[in-house]
Amino acid sequence: MKKKIVLPVLVILIALLAPVVVMATPGDLPGVNDVPLDGGLSVLLAAGVGYGIKKVRDGRKEKKQADI
């Protein structure tokens, strides 16, 4: 019973504390260069989608072979 409670409590604590930890700096600070996240982030997103599709197809193929 204790193990069933620990994970949800941990998830709730992380969800409540995450906004405090990841607060952004206010406004534009002089001498600070902005970092573009567009190029690399879109490549990582595309790779993740491709990997997910591959895993789904492999899972369906394996299930189909197990049914035979």
Coordinates of C-alpha atoms in Angstrom, one line a residue:
M1 CA 0.0 0.0 0.0
K2 CA 2.9 2.4 0.8
K3 CA 4.4 2.0 -2.6
K4 CA 1.1 3.0 -4.3
I5 CA 1.1 6.2 -2.4
V6 CA 4.8 7.2 -2.8
L7 CA 4.7 7.7 -6.6
P8 CA 1.6 10.0 -6.8
V9 CA 2.9 12.1 -3.9
L10 CA 6.2 12.5 -5.6
V11 CA 4.6 13.5 -8.9
I12 CA 2.4 16.0 -7.1
L13 CA 5.4 17.5 -5.2
I14 CA 7.4 17.9 -8.5
A15 CA 4.4 19.4 -10.2
L16 CA 4.0 22.0 -7.4
L17 CA 7.7 22.8 -7.1
A18 CA 8.6 22.9 -10.8
P19 CA 7.2 26.4 -11.5
V20 CA 9.2 27.9 -8.6
V21 CA 12.5 26.3 -9.9
V22 CA 12.0 27.2 -13.6
M23 CA 11.0 30.9 -13.3
A24 CA 12.3 33.0 -16.1
T25 CA 14.2 36.2 -15.6
P26 CA 12.1 39.4 -15.8
G27 CA 12.3 41.4 -19.0
D28 CA 15.3 42.0 -21.2
L29 CA 18.6 42.3 -19.4
P30 CA 21.4 44.4 -20.9
G31 CA 24.3 42.3 -22.2
V32 CA 22.4 39.0 -22.3
N33 CA 22.1 37.3 -25.6
D34 CA 19.0 35.3 -26.4
V35 CA 19.4 31.7 -27.4
P36 CA 17.3 30.4 -30.3
L37 CA 15.7 27.0 -29.7
D38 CA 14.0 26.5 -33.0
G39 CA 16.5 24.5 -35.1
G40 CA 17.7 21.9 -32.7
L41 CA 14.4 21.5 -30.9
S42 CA 12.5 20.8 -34.2
V43 CA 15.1 18.1 -35.1
L44 CA 14.7 16.5 -31.7
L45 CA 10.9 16.6 -32.0
A46 CA 11.0 15.0 -35.4
A47 CA 13.5 12.3 -34.2
G48 CA 11.2 11.5 -31.3
V49 CA 8.1 11.2 -33.5
G50 CA 10.0 8.9 -35.8
Y51 CA 11.3 6.7 -33.0
G52 CA 7.7 6.5 -31.5
I53 CA 6.3 5.4 -34.9
K54 CA 9.0 2.8 -35.2
K55 CA 8.3 1.4 -31.7
V56 CA 4.6 1.2 -32.5
R57 CA 5.2 -0.6 -35.8
D58 CA 7.6 -3.1 -34.1
G59 CA 5.1 -3.7 -31.3
R60 CA 2.3 -4.4 -33.8
K61 CA 4.6 -6.7 -35.9
E62 CA 5.6 -8.6 -32.8
K63 CA 2.0 -9.0 -31.6
K64 CA 1.0 -10.2 -35.0
Q65 CA 3.7 -12.9 -35.1
A66 CA 2.7 -14.0 -31.5
D67 CA -0.9 -14.5 -32.7
I68 CA 0.1 -16.8 -35.5

